[in-house]
Short mmCIF file of C-alpha atoms in Angstrom, two decimals:
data_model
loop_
_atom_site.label_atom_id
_atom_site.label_comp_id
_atom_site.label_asym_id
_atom_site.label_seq_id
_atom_site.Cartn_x
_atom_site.Cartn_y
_atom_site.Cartn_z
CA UNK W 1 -81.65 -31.57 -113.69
CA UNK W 2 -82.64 -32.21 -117.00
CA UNK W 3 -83.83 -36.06 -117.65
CA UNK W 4 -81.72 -38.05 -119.91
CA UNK W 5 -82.86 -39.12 -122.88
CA UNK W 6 -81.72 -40.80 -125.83
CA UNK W 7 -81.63 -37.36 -127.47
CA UNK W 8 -80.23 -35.42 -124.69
CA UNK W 9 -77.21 -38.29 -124.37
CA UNK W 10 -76.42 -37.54 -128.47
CA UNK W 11 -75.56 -33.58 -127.45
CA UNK W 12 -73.31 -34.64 -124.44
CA UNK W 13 -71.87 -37.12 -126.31
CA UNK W 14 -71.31 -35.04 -129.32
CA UNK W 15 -69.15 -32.98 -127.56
CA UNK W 16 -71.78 -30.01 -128.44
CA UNK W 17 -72.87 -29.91 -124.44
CA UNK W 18 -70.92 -30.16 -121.63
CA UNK W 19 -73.17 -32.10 -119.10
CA UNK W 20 -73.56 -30.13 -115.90
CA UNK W 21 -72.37 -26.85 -117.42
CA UNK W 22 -75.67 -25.38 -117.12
CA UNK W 23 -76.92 -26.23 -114.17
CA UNK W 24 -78.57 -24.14 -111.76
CA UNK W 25 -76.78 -23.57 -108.11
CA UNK W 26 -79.57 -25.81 -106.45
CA UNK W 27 -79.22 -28.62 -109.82
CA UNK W 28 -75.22 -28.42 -108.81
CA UNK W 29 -75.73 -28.69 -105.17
CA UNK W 30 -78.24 -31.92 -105.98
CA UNK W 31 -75.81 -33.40 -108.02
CA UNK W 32 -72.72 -32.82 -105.72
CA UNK W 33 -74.63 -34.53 -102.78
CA UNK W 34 -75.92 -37.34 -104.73
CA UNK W 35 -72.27 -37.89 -105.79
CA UNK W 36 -70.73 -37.16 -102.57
CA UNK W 37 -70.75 -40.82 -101.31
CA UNK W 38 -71.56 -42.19 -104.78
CA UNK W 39 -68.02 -44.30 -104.82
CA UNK W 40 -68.14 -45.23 -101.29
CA UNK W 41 -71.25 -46.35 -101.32
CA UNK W 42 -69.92 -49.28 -104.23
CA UNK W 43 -67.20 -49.90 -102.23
CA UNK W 44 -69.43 -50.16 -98.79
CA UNK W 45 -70.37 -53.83 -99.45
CA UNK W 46 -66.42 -54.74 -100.52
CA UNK W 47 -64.01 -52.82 -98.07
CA UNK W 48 -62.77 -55.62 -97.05
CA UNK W 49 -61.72 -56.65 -100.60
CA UNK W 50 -60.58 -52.92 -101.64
CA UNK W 51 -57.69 -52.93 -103.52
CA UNK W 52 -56.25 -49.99 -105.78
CA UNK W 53 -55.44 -51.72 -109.04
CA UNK W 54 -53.86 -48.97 -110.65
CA UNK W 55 -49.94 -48.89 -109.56
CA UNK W 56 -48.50 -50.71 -112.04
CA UNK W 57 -50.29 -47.58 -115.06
CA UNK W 58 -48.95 -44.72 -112.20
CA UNK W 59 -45.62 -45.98 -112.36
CA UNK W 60 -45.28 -46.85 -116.12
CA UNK W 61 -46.94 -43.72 -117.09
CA UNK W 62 -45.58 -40.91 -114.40
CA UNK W 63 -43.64 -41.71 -112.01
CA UNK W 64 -40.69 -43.50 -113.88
CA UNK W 65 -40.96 -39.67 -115.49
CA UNK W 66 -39.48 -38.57 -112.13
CA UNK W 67 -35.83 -38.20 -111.04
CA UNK W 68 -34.46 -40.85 -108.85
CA UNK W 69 -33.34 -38.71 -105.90
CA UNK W 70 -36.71 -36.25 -106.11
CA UNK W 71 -38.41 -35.34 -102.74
CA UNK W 72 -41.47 -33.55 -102.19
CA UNK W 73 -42.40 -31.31 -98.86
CA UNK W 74 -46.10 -31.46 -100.06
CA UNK W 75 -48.17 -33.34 -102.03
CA UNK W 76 -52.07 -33.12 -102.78
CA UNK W 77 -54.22 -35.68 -103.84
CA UNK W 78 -57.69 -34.61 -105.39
CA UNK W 79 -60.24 -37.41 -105.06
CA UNK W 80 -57.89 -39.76 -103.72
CA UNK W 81 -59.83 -41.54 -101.11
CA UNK W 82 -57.52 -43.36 -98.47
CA UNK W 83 -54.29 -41.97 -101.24
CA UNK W 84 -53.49 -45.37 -102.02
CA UNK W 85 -52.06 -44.04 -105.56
CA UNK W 86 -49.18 -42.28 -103.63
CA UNK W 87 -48.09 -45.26 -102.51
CA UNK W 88 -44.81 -46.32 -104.71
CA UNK W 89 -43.25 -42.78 -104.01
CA UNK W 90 -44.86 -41.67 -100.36
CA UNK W 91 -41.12 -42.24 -98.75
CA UNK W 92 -40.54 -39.10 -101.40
CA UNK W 93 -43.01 -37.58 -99.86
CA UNK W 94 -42.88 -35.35 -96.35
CA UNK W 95 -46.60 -34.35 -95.90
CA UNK W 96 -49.76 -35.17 -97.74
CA UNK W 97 -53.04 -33.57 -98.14
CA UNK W 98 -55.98 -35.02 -99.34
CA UNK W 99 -59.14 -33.75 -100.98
CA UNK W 100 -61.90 -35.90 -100.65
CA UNK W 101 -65.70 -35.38 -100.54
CA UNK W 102 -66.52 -38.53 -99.17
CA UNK W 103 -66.40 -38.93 -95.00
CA UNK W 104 -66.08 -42.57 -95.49
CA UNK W 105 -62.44 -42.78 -97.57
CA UNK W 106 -60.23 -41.45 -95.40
CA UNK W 107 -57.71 -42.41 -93.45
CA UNK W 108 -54.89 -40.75 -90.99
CA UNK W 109 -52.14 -42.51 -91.96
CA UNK W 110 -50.36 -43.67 -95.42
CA UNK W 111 -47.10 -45.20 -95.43
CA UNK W 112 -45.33 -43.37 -93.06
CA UNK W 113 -47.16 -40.22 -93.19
#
């Protein structure tokens, strides 16, 4: 991967470069493992004081946007960890799938799903 410089941070951040967009297959595989446990690992020293502090934005920003007598058969979370965003509708919700790279955010159960 290429090192980051002062230099190199000006073209991503330019918007001229899209960072990763030219990796290699073996720079992309290197990153993607790096990464793979990259948020766990910051949360490995607090799971006992994880907390998702985001419902009050997911509500205010999409799902007051949704009818009040909506159900869903499926839903799919990308990067969701345990799914703890699905949370204020998952009694809309009939099954749940989860994508998550991480072995050490998941869970079996969410509400009562």
């Amino acid at each position: 991967m290429e090192a980051h410089n002062n230099k190199t941070e000006q073209i991503y951040l330019s918007g001229k470069k899209l960072y990763g967009d030219d990796f290699s297959l073996n720079e992309i595989e290197t990153w993607y493992n790096n990464e793979k446990e990259g948020y766990a690992n910051l949360l490995a020293d607090n799971k006992k004081k994880y907390r998702y502090g985001y419902h009050k934005r997911n509500i205010f920003h999409a799902f007051n946007y949704l009818p009040k007598n909506v159900s869903f058969t499926n839903a799919l979370g990308i990067g969701s960890a345990y799914g703890d965003e699905f949370l204020p509708v998952i009694n809309k919700i009939s099954n749940l799938f989860i994508v998550e790279p991480s072995d050490n955010l998941v869970s079996d159960r969410l509400g009562n799903i």
